[in-house]
Short mmCIF file of C-alpha atoms in Angstrom, two decimals:
data_model
loop_
_atom_site.label_atom_id
_atom_site.label_comp_id
_atom_site.label_asym_id
_atom_site.label_seq_id
_atom_site.Cartn_x
_atom_site.Cartn_y
_atom_site.Cartn_z
CA UNK A 289 20.09 -16.23 9.04
CA UNK A 290 22.47 -13.32 9.01
CA UNK A 291 26.36 -13.94 8.73
CA UNK A 292 27.91 -15.02 11.91
CA UNK A 293 25.29 -17.43 12.94
CA UNK A 294 22.90 -15.06 14.84
CA UNK A 295 19.39 -15.46 14.64
CA UNK A 296 17.43 -12.60 14.79
CA UNK A 297 13.60 -12.17 15.33
CA UNK A 298 11.45 -11.76 12.41
CA UNK A 299 12.15 -8.08 10.76
CA UNK A 300 9.65 -5.54 10.90
CA UNK A 301 7.38 -5.33 7.97
CA UNK A 302 7.55 -3.41 5.03
CA UNK A 303 4.21 -1.88 4.86
CA UNK A 304 -6.01 20.43 0.18
CA UNK A 305 -9.67 20.89 1.09
CA UNK A 306 -11.35 17.63 1.70
CA UNK A 307 -13.67 16.56 -1.24
CA UNK A 308 -17.56 17.22 -0.15
CA UNK A 309 -18.08 13.48 -0.44
CA UNK A 310 -18.98 12.39 3.12
CA UNK A 311 -20.03 8.92 3.79
CA UNK A 312 -23.74 8.06 4.22
CA UNK A 313 -22.99 6.13 7.71
CA UNK A 314 -20.50 6.57 10.08
CA UNK A 315 -21.17 3.77 12.48
CA UNK A 316 -19.82 3.60 15.84
CA UNK A 317 -21.90 0.70 17.00
CA UNK A 318 -23.02 -2.59 15.32
CA UNK A 319 -26.56 -1.45 15.14
CA UNK A 320 -25.82 1.59 13.19
CA UNK A 321 -24.76 -0.74 10.09
CA UNK A 322 -27.14 -2.47 7.85
CA UNK A 323 -27.95 -5.79 9.00
CA UNK A 324 -26.46 -7.63 6.24
CA UNK A 325 -23.25 -5.82 6.22
CA UNK A 326 -22.65 -6.28 9.95
CA UNK A 327 -22.94 -9.85 9.60
CA UNK A 328 -20.70 -9.76 6.66
CA UNK A 329 -18.17 -7.89 8.33
CA UNK A 330 -18.20 -9.20 11.99
CA UNK A 331 -15.05 -11.50 11.73
CA UNK A 332 -13.15 -8.39 10.66
CA UNK A 333 -14.44 -6.43 13.67
CA UNK A 334 -12.83 -9.37 15.74
CA UNK A 335 -9.37 -9.24 13.92
CA UNK A 336 -7.51 -7.13 16.21
CA UNK A 337 -8.64 -8.72 19.49
CA UNK A 338 -10.64 -7.52 22.50
CA UNK A 339 -8.46 -4.49 22.99
CA UNK A 340 -7.30 -3.85 19.64
CA UNK A 341 -8.81 -1.12 17.05
CA UNK A 342 -10.40 -1.65 13.89
CA UNK A 343 -11.91 0.91 11.33
CA UNK A 344 -13.63 -0.44 7.96
CA UNK A 345 -14.56 1.42 4.90
CA UNK A 346 -17.34 -0.15 2.45
CA UNK A 347 -18.76 1.22 -0.60
CA UNK A 348 -21.55 -0.63 -2.17
CA UNK A 349 -23.13 1.55 -5.28
CA UNK A 350 -24.28 4.82 -3.73
CA UNK A 351 -23.92 3.41 0.00
CA UNK A 352 -20.99 4.64 2.09
CA UNK A 353 -20.31 3.10 5.45
CA UNK A 354 -17.43 3.76 7.59
CA UNK A 355 -17.28 1.79 10.70
CA UNK A 356 -15.12 1.83 13.73
CA UNK A 357 -14.49 -0.52 16.77
CA UNK A 358 -12.09 -0.77 19.63
CA UNK A 359 -9.53 1.58 20.69
CA UNK A 360 -6.39 3.41 19.34
CA UNK A 361 -4.21 2.54 22.52
CA UNK A 362 -4.33 0.17 25.71
CA UNK A 363 -5.67 2.74 27.67
CA UNK A 364 -9.00 2.27 26.54
CA UNK A 365 -9.73 6.13 26.74
CA UNK A 366 -9.32 6.83 23.19
CA UNK A 367 -12.07 5.06 20.61
CA UNK A 368 -11.08 4.56 17.28
CA UNK A 369 -12.63 6.91 14.90
CA UNK A 370 -13.23 7.55 11.17
CA UNK A 371 -10.05 10.06 11.51
CA UNK A 372 -7.83 7.91 13.41
CA UNK A 373 -4.56 7.03 11.51
CA UNK A 374 -3.39 3.62 10.83
CA UNK A 375 0.03 2.47 9.30
CA UNK A 376 -0.60 1.13 5.77
CA UNK A 377 2.35 -1.04 5.28
CA UNK A 378 2.58 -2.06 1.26
CA UNK A 379 -0.79 -0.23 0.72
CA UNK A 380 1.58 2.76 0.28
CA UNK A 381 2.92 1.21 -2.98
CA UNK A 382 -0.67 1.94 -4.40
CA UNK A 383 0.10 5.76 -3.74
CA UNK A 384 3.51 5.44 -5.51
CA UNK A 385 2.02 3.59 -8.40
CA UNK A 386 -0.35 6.50 -9.11
CA UNK A 387 2.35 9.33 -8.39
CA UNK A 388 4.04 7.38 -11.34
CA UNK A 389 1.13 7.18 -13.29
CA UNK A 390 0.42 10.94 -12.81
CA UNK A 391 3.86 11.93 -13.58
CA UNK A 392 3.75 9.90 -17.00
CA UNK A 393 0.54 11.42 -17.78
CA UNK A 394 2.25 15.01 -17.38
CA UNK A 395 4.95 13.89 -19.49
CA UNK A 396 7.50 14.56 -16.91
CA UNK A 397 8.82 10.86 -16.77
CA UNK A 398 8.13 7.65 -18.96
CA UNK A 399 7.21 4.43 -18.04
CA UNK A 400 10.32 2.89 -19.83
CA UNK A 401 12.82 5.25 -18.35
CA UNK A 402 15.99 3.74 -17.23
CA UNK A 403 16.53 4.46 -13.54
CA UNK A 404 20.14 5.84 -14.43
CA UNK A 405 18.46 8.89 -15.49
CA UNK A 406 17.44 10.07 -11.77
CA UNK A 407 20.39 8.51 -9.85
CA UNK A 408 23.93 10.01 -9.49
CA UNK A 409 26.23 7.91 -11.34
CA UNK A 410 28.01 6.50 -8.58
CA UNK A 411 24.77 5.11 -7.05
CA UNK A 412 23.51 2.96 -10.21
CA UNK A 413 23.29 -0.84 -9.20
CA UNK A 414 25.34 -3.38 -11.21
CA UNK A 415 22.98 -4.79 -14.06
CA UNK A 416 22.93 -5.42 -17.71
CA UNK A 417 22.87 -2.32 -19.39
CA UNK A 418 21.88 -3.57 -22.84
CA UNK A 419 18.38 -4.13 -20.57
CA UNK A 420 18.14 -1.40 -17.95
CA UNK A 421 15.97 -1.41 -15.06
CA UNK A 422 13.04 1.02 -15.66
CA UNK A 423 10.54 2.73 -13.63
CA UNK A 424 7.90 0.28 -14.52
CA UNK A 425 10.07 -2.55 -13.73
CA UNK A 426 10.45 -0.79 -10.27
CA UNK A 427 6.58 -0.57 -9.91
CA UNK A 428 5.69 -4.21 -10.73
CA UNK A 429 8.71 -6.09 -8.87
CA UNK A 430 10.49 -6.96 -11.92
CA UNK A 431 13.48 -5.10 -11.69
CA UNK A 432 15.61 -7.91 -10.13
CA UNK A 433 16.51 -5.90 -7.27
CA UNK A 434 16.52 -7.53 -3.70
CA UNK A 435 13.85 -7.20 -1.27
CA UNK A 436 15.99 -4.91 1.01
CA UNK A 437 18.93 -2.53 0.52
CA UNK A 438 22.16 -3.78 1.18
CA UNK A 439 23.28 -3.10 4.76
CA UNK A 440 19.83 -2.10 6.12
CA UNK A 441 19.55 -5.38 8.22
CA UNK A 442 22.87 -4.76 10.06
CA UNK A 443 22.10 -1.38 10.77
CA UNK A 444 18.80 -2.13 12.20
CA UNK A 445 19.89 -4.93 14.67
CA UNK A 446 20.80 -2.44 17.39
CA UNK A 447 17.38 -1.00 17.62
CA UNK A 448 15.29 -4.01 16.51
CA UNK A 449 12.86 -3.48 19.51
CA UNK A 450 12.31 0.04 18.84
CA UNK A 451 12.82 2.11 15.38
CA UNK A 452 15.12 -0.49 13.49
CA UNK A 453 15.18 1.62 10.22
CA UNK A 454 14.76 4.78 11.36
CA UNK A 455 18.40 5.81 10.95
CA UNK A 456 18.57 4.33 7.22
CA UNK A 457 18.30 7.48 5.37
CA UNK A 458 18.46 8.31 1.54
CA UNK A 459 22.28 8.76 1.74
CA UNK A 460 22.72 5.24 3.04
CA UNK A 461 20.44 4.03 0.38
CA UNK A 462 22.44 5.68 -2.23
CA UNK A 463 25.50 4.40 -0.92
CA UNK A 464 24.34 0.78 -0.85
CA UNK A 465 22.96 1.02 -4.50
CA UNK A 466 26.16 0.60 -5.96
CA UNK A 467 27.03 -2.65 -4.15
CA UNK A 468 23.42 -3.92 -4.72
CA UNK A 469 23.16 -7.10 -6.82
CA UNK A 470 20.58 -7.46 -9.57
CA UNK A 471 19.23 -11.18 -10.10
CA UNK A 472 18.73 -11.94 -13.80
CA UNK A 473 17.67 -9.79 -16.51
CA UNK A 474 15.36 -6.81 -15.60
CA UNK A 475 11.63 -7.50 -16.50
CA UNK A 476 11.71 -11.27 -16.75
CA UNK A 477 10.85 -12.64 -13.38
CA UNK A 478 8.65 -11.26 -10.38
CA UNK A 479 10.67 -10.87 -7.31
CA UNK A 480 9.04 -8.80 -4.37
CA UNK A 481 11.31 -6.17 -3.69
CA UNK A 482 10.50 -3.26 -1.29
CA UNK A 483 13.89 -1.66 -2.26
CA UNK A 484 12.47 -1.29 -5.81
CA UNK A 485 9.33 0.21 -4.57
CA UNK A 486 11.04 2.50 -2.22
CA UNK A 487 13.44 3.64 -4.89
CA UNK A 488 10.71 4.62 -7.13
CA UNK A 489 9.62 6.83 -4.75
CA UNK A 490 12.95 8.32 -4.40
CA UNK A 491 13.37 8.41 -8.10
CA UNK A 492 10.29 10.19 -8.67
CA UNK A 493 10.91 12.85 -6.33
CA UNK A 494 14.43 13.49 -7.88
CA UNK A 495 12.78 13.77 -11.16
CA UNK A 496 10.36 16.48 -9.54
CA UNK A 497 12.99 18.10 -7.60
CA UNK A 498 10.62 17.79 -4.36
CA UNK A 499 10.66 15.12 -1.23
CA UNK A 500 8.51 12.16 -1.54
CA UNK A 501 5.98 13.65 0.88
CA UNK A 502 5.57 16.99 -0.50
CA UNK A 503 5.35 15.78 -4.13
CA UNK A 504 2.52 13.23 -3.03
CA UNK A 505 0.72 15.86 -1.06
CA UNK A 506 0.86 18.21 -4.24
CA UNK A 507 -0.09 15.67 -6.96
CA UNK A 508 -2.28 12.92 -5.03
CA UNK A 509 -3.36 13.53 -1.52
CA UNK A 510 -4.26 17.38 -1.98
CA UNK A 511 -6.26 17.06 -5.11
CA UNK A 512 -8.26 13.98 -3.86
CA UNK A 513 -9.06 15.56 -0.44
CA UNK A 514 -6.98 13.21 1.66
CA UNK A 515 -6.08 15.60 4.50
CA UNK A 516 -4.65 12.79 7.11
CA UNK A 517 -2.45 10.62 4.53
CA UNK A 518 1.25 11.21 5.05
CA UNK A 519 4.55 9.30 6.37
CA UNK A 520 5.10 11.93 9.10
CA UNK A 521 2.81 12.16 12.28
CA UNK A 522 -0.58 13.09 12.43
CA UNK A 523 -3.29 14.15 14.95
CA UNK A 524 -4.03 10.94 16.25
CA UNK A 525 -2.23 7.58 15.42
CA UNK A 526 -3.15 4.08 16.53
CA UNK A 527 -0.80 2.58 19.10
CA UNK A 528 0.97 -0.62 17.74
CA UNK A 529 1.53 -3.48 19.91
CA UNK A 530 3.30 -6.87 19.31
CA UNK A 531 3.33 -9.68 21.68
CA UNK A 532 1.80 -7.39 24.40
CA UNK A 533 4.59 -4.68 24.05
CA UNK A 534 4.05 -1.41 22.65
CA UNK A 535 5.72 -0.70 19.30
CA UNK A 536 7.16 2.58 18.16
CA UNK A 537 5.64 3.96 15.08
CA UNK A 538 6.96 2.57 11.95
CA UNK A 539 9.82 5.08 10.39
CA UNK A 540 11.57 4.35 7.00
CA UNK A 541 13.15 7.69 5.81
CA UNK A 542 15.15 5.68 2.94
CA UNK A 543 12.20 4.21 1.38
CA UNK A 544 8.88 6.22 2.33
CA UNK A 545 7.34 5.07 -1.06
CA UNK A 546 7.58 1.44 -0.14
CA UNK A 547 5.70 1.05 3.09
CA UNK A 548 5.75 4.24 5.36
CA UNK A 549 2.18 5.99 4.76
CA UNK A 550 -0.21 6.40 7.50
CA UNK A 551 -3.93 7.28 6.79
CA UNK A 552 -7.51 7.17 8.02
CA UNK A 553 -10.71 5.67 7.02
CA UNK A 554 -12.17 8.84 5.79
CA UNK A 555 -9.14 9.38 3.66
CA UNK A 556 -9.30 5.77 2.41
CA UNK A 557 -13.16 6.32 1.66
CA UNK A 558 -12.23 9.31 -0.82
CA UNK A 559 -9.16 7.07 -2.05
CA UNK A 560 -11.37 4.22 -3.11
CA UNK A 561 -14.32 6.58 -4.47
CA UNK A 562 -11.77 8.17 -6.82
CA UNK A 563 -10.59 4.67 -8.38
CA UNK A 564 -14.04 3.44 -8.66
CA UNK A 565 -15.27 6.54 -10.47
CA UNK A 566 -13.24 9.07 -12.26
CA UNK A 567 -16.07 11.21 -12.52
CA UNK A 568 -16.04 11.47 -8.53
CA UNK A 569 -12.77 13.32 -8.41
CA UNK A 570 -13.73 16.71 -7.77
CA UNK A 571 -10.97 19.10 -9.10
CA UNK A 572 -12.68 22.26 -9.78
CA UNK A 573 -10.33 24.81 -11.65
CA UNK A 574 -7.20 22.39 -11.48
CA UNK A 575 -5.36 22.53 -14.84
CA UNK A 576 -3.50 19.01 -13.72
CA UNK A 577 -7.01 17.34 -13.22
CA UNK A 578 -6.63 15.54 -16.31
CA UNK A 579 -3.32 13.88 -15.55
CA UNK A 580 -4.86 12.57 -12.39
CA UNK A 581 -7.94 11.38 -13.96
CA UNK A 582 -5.72 9.36 -16.61
CA UNK A 583 -3.59 7.96 -13.91
CA UNK A 584 -6.62 6.60 -11.97
CA UNK A 585 -7.55 4.74 -14.85
CA UNK A 586 -3.47 3.66 -15.70
CA UNK A 587 -2.88 2.38 -12.39
CA UNK A 588 -5.25 -0.77 -12.54
CA UNK A 589 -4.34 -1.77 -15.83
CA UNK A 590 -2.55 -5.27 -15.65
CA UNK A 591 1.27 -5.05 -16.62
CA UNK A 592 2.64 -8.26 -15.49
CA UNK A 593 0.49 -11.81 -15.80
CA UNK A 594 0.64 -15.32 -15.02
CA UNK A 595 1.32 -15.14 -11.43
CA UNK A 596 0.14 -18.18 -8.92
CA UNK A 597 -3.78 -18.21 -8.76
CA UNK A 598 -4.31 -15.89 -12.01
CA UNK A 599 -3.12 -12.66 -10.63
CA UNK A 600 -1.75 -9.98 -12.42
CA UNK A 601 0.24 -7.09 -11.37
CA UNK A 602 -0.86 -3.51 -11.69
CA UNK A 603 0.87 -0.49 -10.78
CA UNK A 604 1.17 -1.04 -6.95
CA UNK A 605 -1.98 -2.90 -7.24
CA UNK A 606 -2.79 -6.70 -7.76
CA UNK A 607 -5.56 -7.68 -10.03
CA UNK A 608 -7.22 -11.08 -9.44
CA UNK A 609 -7.79 -13.16 -12.72
CA UNK A 610 -10.73 -15.88 -13.30
CA UNK A 611 -10.19 -19.03 -11.13
CA UNK A 612 -7.80 -17.66 -8.80
CA UNK A 613 -7.53 -15.86 -5.24
CA UNK A 614 -5.28 -13.44 -3.32
CA UNK A 615 -2.10 -14.74 -4.40
CA UNK A 616 -0.14 -11.93 -5.98
CA UNK A 617 2.84 -10.23 -4.86
CA UNK A 618 2.62 -9.09 -1.44
CA UNK A 619 -1.05 -9.99 -1.58
CA UNK A 620 -0.71 -11.96 1.80
CA UNK A 621 0.05 -8.51 3.71
CA UNK A 622 3.30 -9.77 4.65
CA UNK A 623 5.48 -7.08 3.52
CA UNK A 624 8.66 -9.16 4.43
CA UNK A 625 8.08 -12.09 2.12
CA UNK A 626 9.92 -12.64 -0.90
CA UNK A 627 7.62 -14.14 -3.57
CA UNK A 628 9.34 -15.65 -6.60
CA UNK A 629 7.24 -15.97 -9.41
CA UNK A 630 7.65 -16.00 -13.16
CA UNK A 631 5.75 -13.22 -14.73
CA UNK A 632 5.19 -12.25 -18.42
CA UNK A 633 4.83 -8.68 -19.07
CA UNK A 634 0.89 -7.76 -20.45
CA UNK A 635 1.11 -5.93 -23.69
CA UNK A 636 -1.13 -3.42 -24.95
CA UNK A 637 -4.04 -1.94 -22.86
CA UNK A 638 -4.51 -4.84 -20.42
CA UNK A 639 -7.89 -6.07 -21.65
CA UNK A 640 -6.87 -9.73 -20.93
CA UNK A 641 -8.07 -10.38 -17.27
CA UNK A 642 -10.60 -7.39 -17.18
CA UNK A 643 -14.02 -8.59 -16.81
CA UNK A 644 -17.10 -9.04 -14.53
CA UNK A 645 -14.63 -10.57 -11.78
CA UNK A 646 -12.10 -8.11 -11.69
CA UNK A 647 -10.92 -7.35 -8.03
CA UNK A 648 -7.98 -4.75 -7.55
CA UNK A 649 -6.46 -4.90 -4.22
CA UNK A 650 -3.36 -4.62 -2.11
CA UNK A 651 -2.45 -5.43 1.61
CA UNK A 652 0.13 -4.46 3.97
CA UNK A 653 1.65 -5.04 7.55
CA UNK A 654 3.78 -3.18 9.84
CA UNK A 655 4.70 -4.21 13.48
CA UNK A 656 1.09 -4.56 15.05
CA UNK A 657 -0.99 -3.15 12.14
CA UNK A 658 -2.26 -4.95 9.07
CA UNK A 659 -3.98 -2.91 5.95
CA UNK A 660 -6.22 -3.98 3.03
CA UNK A 661 -7.78 -1.77 0.30
CA UNK A 662 -9.63 -3.29 -2.55
CA UNK A 663 -12.31 -2.51 -5.22
CA UNK A 664 -14.26 -3.93 -8.07
CA UNK A 665 -14.86 -1.42 -10.82
CA UNK A 666 -17.53 -3.31 -12.57
CA UNK A 667 -19.43 -4.21 -9.42
CA UNK A 668 -18.60 -0.55 -8.13
CA UNK A 669 -17.99 -1.74 -4.71
CA UNK A 670 -14.68 -1.05 -2.43
CA UNK A 671 -13.39 -2.20 0.96
CA UNK A 672 -10.81 -1.05 3.24
CA UNK A 673 -9.86 -2.78 6.40
CA UNK A 674 -7.21 -0.82 8.87
CA UNK A 675 -6.29 -3.26 12.03
CA UNK A 676 -4.24 -2.31 14.86
CA UNK A 677 -3.31 -5.37 17.20
CA UNK A 678 -4.38 -5.16 20.88
CA UNK A 679 -1.90 -6.07 23.70
CA UNK A 680 -3.47 -9.25 23.80
CA UNK A 681 -2.84 -10.27 20.21
CA UNK A 682 0.33 -12.40 19.87
CA UNK A 683 1.33 -10.81 16.73
CA UNK A 684 -0.38 -9.47 13.49
CA UNK A 685 1.11 -11.04 10.53
CA UNK A 686 -1.78 -10.24 8.39
CA UNK A 687 -2.34 -12.93 6.35
CA UNK A 688 -5.76 -14.21 8.23
CA UNK A 689 -6.88 -10.80 8.15
CA UNK A 690 -5.98 -10.06 4.75
CA UNK A 691 -7.47 -13.16 3.23
CA UNK A 692 -10.40 -12.51 5.33
CA UNK A 693 -10.84 -9.04 3.77
CA UNK A 694 -10.24 -10.36 0.25
CA UNK A 695 -13.00 -12.75 0.79
CA UNK A 696 -15.22 -10.03 2.13
CA UNK A 697 -14.73 -8.00 -0.90
CA UNK A 698 -15.44 -10.86 -3.37
CA UNK A 699 -18.62 -11.35 -1.43
CA UNK A 700 -19.42 -7.75 -1.85
CA UNK A 701 -18.53 -7.83 -5.74
CA UNK A 702 -20.54 -11.34 -5.94
CA UNK A 703 -23.63 -9.74 -4.23
CA UNK A 704 -23.63 -6.74 -6.48
CA UNK A 705 -23.28 -8.63 -9.61
CA UNK A 706 -26.15 -10.84 -8.66
CA UNK A 707 -28.42 -7.64 -7.81
CA UNK A 708 -27.45 -6.06 -11.37
#
């Protein structure tokens, strides 16, 4: 409860040329999808309610399926398509993690760089300087920073039902950092932090001398052919609804690297393909191609282990360990959850936890939207689920949707392993 005894509603959740790798299926009706896959995906198609919208991407070996259901707004006149944009919530963190790995591969930053290096002297949080917060700590929720910036919620309250975070910009964030408490010693405990993830995006932008959106477009989205992925407006965005009421699009100018991206099924197909096969990344004539390929391999290496359920943390991704389930930081898709769990850094190449059962995934939610993206490198399967709640859906917190998507991914991986 905020100071003063006022109870606020649940806060809004903090979630080039195209490559020539078009999907083999572009399904708009159930009969267009292979029968076994349609049965498996049926619960996901229902997840937005009768008047919502859903886009699902499935990769099974050489097979590609993009399936869309429902409409992008309550009028029912605009069906969801493969190029309709959805809010990604915390799936954004995987893009920021990939950007960190790409810049590290170029030698522009190091994982163990202290955050002081990329901040003004008067904007550094108070923490034990004998163990500084590093870029890797920000990427793995081990910085000790709180979930949200100091002062964000009070500033958001007057606009709670419109765009509560839209006026909290980078200047406000820098002003708040010097007053931000750090809990514990950096690198010793996992505490879910949208602040940390968003700050990472800001620091990478500072290191490169570019805005986050421009840097992401130049280093990640452009080379991978992600033509409709950004934090700004696009060609056609799905409208969000919460408790039957239209919700304005999500804006978080202070922390775009945490939860602000929007994307399409087509773009997430290319994104998954790049993570499943480095050779699938078509970067003809680009001098920076080796850095991006290296980064795509680096982001799925576990960096923090021993979370509940055997889940490990990678760079923006969760990795499922044998005997567990989707219990990593942010794995429920509730970007507002503050997950506290003891985590021990994983040294070396991260061979522990890699194996036939490896599933790499991330989820996110904003008001009226849920997203899930996951893949299995061993099984060569991938799944992306984008959901916009219909007007009849009371609320989308994402937990049921995300767990359903995770189980679907696990089923796809198990079937692939059995066939192999």
